[in-house]
Amino acid sequence: KDLAKVQTFAPTGDTEIVPVWTQEYMNQTVTVQAITTNHIGGHASYRVNTPVGSVVIGGDASNDDQNYETRTTSTSSQVELLAQGADVLVTSTVHPIFRPGGPSNYRPLFYNRQSAANDVGDMADRAGVATVMLSHLIPSLGAAMFSVTVVPGGPLDVTDYEIAVREGGYQGQVLVGTDLLSHRLYESDKSWR
């Protein structure tokens, strides 16, 4: 039996959400949708809709097609569209301490290809997302260095990332990607809306 079924999709524009997969099971429907996003050629972000909730997997999507010095946000408008009313947004992030011109000397090219944690908070607030789950953190939790860049002020912890997301105005639940972090959706979780 096949372990995976590869499904391709061909969006016609950068704001088109494409249905990728639908499965009916015991009178319940699970769907997967996708949208192309900025990061590298062929990058996409996904939304999984289940009877108990929806999860958006933003990946490394960012607003990297604009100059980091003049853009108003580092987050992807495509991911924001996909994340409208989602229960969980899983996304990679860079801490704003690594911003260009800041104390870290982190390369602007690399910073520009990620979504800053404070911008993720702002986007999640606008999109009405219940829970933000950060993954693929730059810099990593507890690391004094990221690649060749020293983390100014020493290693960051979960609280540093939570504060950065809250600086974007987000008031929902923030989960910071420690190893093997998981989150379960329950129908009763919708009471916050």
GROMACS .gro file of C-alpha atoms in nm:
model
  193
    1LYS     CA    1   0.000   0.000   0.000
    2ASP     CA    2   0.125   0.349  -0.079
    3LEU     CA    3   0.256   0.545   0.219
    4ALA     CA    4   0.194   0.883   0.058
    5LYS     CA    5  -0.010   1.030  -0.220
    6VAL     CA    6   0.164   1.327  -0.378
    7GLN     CA    7  -0.082   1.596  -0.479
    8THR     CA    8   0.027   1.885  -0.695
    9PHE     CA    9  -0.161   2.209  -0.728
   10ALA     CA   10  -0.136   2.499  -0.967
   11PRO     CA   11  -0.252   2.831  -0.825
   12THR     CA   12  -0.313   3.104  -1.077
   13GLY     CA   13  -0.230   3.398  -0.852
   14ASP     CA   14  -0.057   3.481  -0.526
   15THR     CA   15  -0.385   3.535  -0.340
   16GLU     CA   16  -0.556   3.215  -0.450
   17ILE     CA   17  -0.629   2.951  -0.187
   18VAL     CA   18  -0.635   2.616  -0.364
   19PRO     CA   19  -0.816   2.303  -0.238
   20VAL     CA   20  -0.556   2.026  -0.228
   21TRP     CA   21  -0.729   1.734  -0.054
   22THR     CA   22  -1.066   1.641   0.099
   23GLN     CA   23  -1.154   1.327   0.292
   24GLU     CA   24  -1.491   1.223   0.431
   25TYR     CA   25  -1.489   0.991   0.732
   26MET     CA   26  -1.788   0.896   0.947
   27ASN     CA   27  -1.987   1.197   0.820
   28GLN     CA   28  -1.700   1.432   0.906
   29THR     CA   29  -1.488   1.624   0.655
   30VAL     CA   30  -1.119   1.707   0.665
   31THR     CA   31  -0.981   1.940   0.399
   32VAL     CA   32  -0.636   2.069   0.311
   33GLN     CA   33  -0.591   2.400   0.133
   34ALA     CA   34  -0.272   2.565   0.008
   35ILE     CA   35  -0.145   2.900  -0.110
   36THR     CA   36   0.185   2.993  -0.268
   37THR     CA   37   0.400   3.210  -0.044
   38ASN     CA   38   0.724   3.405  -0.059
   39HIS     CA   39   1.042   3.241   0.066
   40ILE     CA   40   1.195   3.033  -0.209
   41GLY     CA   41   1.057   2.920  -0.543
   42GLY     CA   42   0.778   2.666  -0.501
   43HIS     CA   43   0.715   2.748  -0.133
   44ALA     CA   44   0.359   2.696  -0.012
   45SER     CA   45   0.169   2.726   0.313
   46TYR     CA   46  -0.115   2.495   0.413
   47ARG     CA   47  -0.439   2.499   0.610
   48VAL     CA   48  -0.590   2.180   0.751
   49ASN     CA   49  -0.959   2.212   0.840
   50THR     CA   50  -1.106   1.945   1.068
   51PRO     CA   51  -1.438   1.910   1.247
   52VAL     CA   52  -1.279   2.043   1.570
   53GLY     CA   53  -1.068   2.322   1.423
   54SER     CA   54  -0.817   2.449   1.173
   55VAL     CA   55  -0.438   2.460   1.167
   56VAL     CA   56  -0.235   2.681   0.933
   57ILE     CA   57   0.124   2.579   0.865
   58GLY     CA   58   0.297   2.892   0.746
   59GLY     CA   59   0.647   2.750   0.727
   60ASP     CA   60   0.917   2.998   0.636
   61ALA     CA   61   0.680   3.230   0.450
   62SER     CA   62   0.771   3.595   0.470
   63ASN     CA   63   0.736   3.926   0.295
   64ASP     CA   64   1.087   3.895   0.149
   65ASP     CA   65   1.001   4.041  -0.189
   66GLN     CA   66   1.019   4.390  -0.037
   67ASN     CA   67   1.313   4.584   0.103
   68TYR     CA   68   1.341   4.516   0.477
   69GLU     CA   69   1.417   4.883   0.541
   70THR     CA   70   1.092   5.009   0.389
   71ARG     CA   71   0.840   4.723   0.422
   72THR     CA   72   0.566   4.766   0.679
   73THR     CA   73   0.570   4.403   0.793
   74SER     CA   74   0.786   4.095   0.754
   75THR     CA   75   0.492   3.855   0.748
   76SER     CA   76   0.333   3.706   0.439
   77SER     CA   77   0.003   3.851   0.318
   78GLN     CA   78  -0.071   3.508   0.169
   79VAL     CA   79  -0.036   3.337   0.509
   80GLU     CA   80  -0.254   3.607   0.665
   81LEU     CA   81  -0.526   3.535   0.409
   82LEU     CA   82  -0.501   3.160   0.475
   83ALA     CA   83  -0.499   3.210   0.855
   84GLN     CA   84  -0.827   3.406   0.880
   85GLY     CA   85  -1.012   3.266   1.184
   86ALA     CA   86  -0.770   2.973   1.229
   87ASP     CA   87  -0.744   2.796   1.560
   88VAL     CA   88  -0.366   2.748   1.533
   89LEU     CA   89  -0.096   2.917   1.326
   90VAL     CA   90   0.234   2.728   1.314
   91THR     CA   91   0.511   2.944   1.174
   92SER     CA   92   0.884   2.994   1.181
   93THR     CA   93   1.016   3.319   1.322
   94VAL     CA   94   1.319   3.534   1.383
   95HIS     CA   95   1.348   3.731   1.706
   96PRO     CA   96   1.357   4.110   1.648
   97ILE     CA   97   1.687   4.130   1.837
   98PHE     CA   98   1.840   4.011   1.507
   99ARG     CA   99   1.689   4.297   1.303
  100PRO     CA  100   1.923   4.470   1.058
  101GLY     CA  101   2.101   4.764   1.217
  102GLY     CA  102   2.047   4.613   1.561
  103PRO     CA  103   2.312   4.489   1.803
  104SER     CA  104   2.353   4.140   1.652
  105ASN     CA  105   2.499   4.221   1.308
  106TYR     CA  106   2.283   3.939   1.168
  107ARG     CA  107   2.287   3.951   0.789
  108PRO     CA  108   1.990   4.146   0.644
  109LEU     CA  109   1.955   3.893   0.362
  110PHE     CA  110   1.878   3.617   0.612
  111TYR     CA  111   1.663   3.831   0.841
  112ASN     CA  112   1.460   3.946   0.543
  113ARG     CA  113   1.366   3.587   0.455
  114GLN     CA  114   1.189   3.523   0.787
  115SER     CA  115   0.890   3.664   0.975
  116ALA     CA  116   0.981   3.863   1.287
  117ALA     CA  117   0.804   3.744   1.604
  118ASN     CA  118   0.644   4.085   1.671
  119ASP     CA  119   0.507   4.093   1.314
  120VAL     CA  120   0.372   3.739   1.359
  121GLY     CA  121   0.181   3.865   1.663
  122ASP     CA  122   0.040   4.157   1.467
  123MET     CA  123  -0.066   3.934   1.176
  124ALA     CA  124  -0.222   3.671   1.407
  125ASP     CA  125  -0.420   3.945   1.581
  126ARG     CA  126  -0.552   4.084   1.251
  127ALA     CA  127  -0.637   3.734   1.127
  128GLY     CA  128  -0.820   3.635   1.446
  129VAL     CA  129  -0.596   3.335   1.519
  130ALA     CA  130  -0.658   3.164   1.856
  131THR     CA  131  -0.310   3.015   1.912
  132VAL     CA  132   0.030   3.103   1.767
  133MET     CA  133   0.281   2.818   1.770
  134LEU     CA  134   0.635   2.931   1.688
  135SER     CA  135   0.881   2.688   1.533
  136HIS     CA  136   1.221   2.700   1.358
  137LEU     CA  137   1.333   2.980   1.588
  138ILE     CA  138   1.613   3.218   1.498
  139PRO     CA  139   1.805   3.220   1.724
  140SER     CA  140   1.738   2.883   1.884
  141LEU     CA  141   1.624   2.872   2.246
  142GLY     CA  142   1.918   2.873   2.488
  143ALA     CA  143   2.181   2.930   2.219
  144ALA     CA  144   2.452   3.191   2.275
  145MET     CA  145   2.517   3.197   1.900
  146PHE     CA  146   2.320   3.134   1.583
  147SER     CA  147   2.557   3.020   1.311
  148VAL     CA  148   2.830   3.286   1.333
  149THR     CA  149   2.611   3.550   1.499
  150VAL     CA  150   2.638   3.613   1.874
  151VAL     CA  151   2.300   3.658   2.046
  152PRO     CA  152   2.313   4.005   2.206
  153GLY     CA  153   2.254   3.989   2.581
  154GLY     CA  154   2.291   3.611   2.587
  155PRO     CA  155   2.063   3.319   2.502
  156LEU     CA  156   1.689   3.376   2.455
  157ASP     CA  157   1.421   3.173   2.629
  158VAL     CA  158   1.049   3.104   2.576
  159THR     CA  159   0.951   3.427   2.754
  160ASP     CA  160   1.164   3.637   2.516
  161TYR     CA  161   0.969   3.501   2.218
  162GLU     CA  162   0.632   3.537   2.395
  163ILE     CA  163   0.710   3.902   2.474
  164ALA     CA  164   0.807   3.969   2.111
  165VAL     CA  165   0.477   3.821   1.983
  166ARG     CA  166   0.280   4.026   2.239
  167GLU     CA  167   0.462   4.342   2.123
  168GLY     CA  168   0.273   4.291   1.797
  169GLY     CA  169  -0.055   4.330   1.988
  170TYR     CA  170  -0.150   3.961   1.999
  171GLN     CA  171  -0.350   3.856   2.307
  172GLY     CA  172  -0.417   3.489   2.227
  173GLN     CA  173  -0.225   3.181   2.335
  174VAL     CA  174   0.146   3.169   2.240
  175LEU     CA  175   0.334   2.839   2.227
  176VAL     CA  176   0.708   2.849   2.164
  177GLY     CA  177   0.858   2.554   1.979
  178THR     CA  178   1.050   2.352   2.230
  179ASP     CA  179   1.144   1.998   2.126
  180LEU     CA  180   0.842   1.769   2.076
  181LEU     CA  181   0.592   2.045   2.154
  182SER     CA  182   0.235   1.943   2.070
  183HIS     CA  183  -0.105   2.104   2.094
  184ARG     CA  184  -0.445   1.935   2.083
  185LEU     CA  185  -0.756   2.099   1.943
  186TYR     CA  186  -1.083   2.060   2.127
  187GLU     CA  187  -1.423   2.183   2.015
  188SER     CA  188  -1.455   2.366   2.348
  189ASP     CA  189  -1.146   2.577   2.263
  190LYS     CA  190  -1.363   2.800   2.045
  191SER     CA  191  -1.505   2.988   2.344
  192TRP     CA  192  -1.242   3.264   2.310
  193ARG     CA  193  -1.411   3.395   1.995
   0.00000   0.00000   0.00000
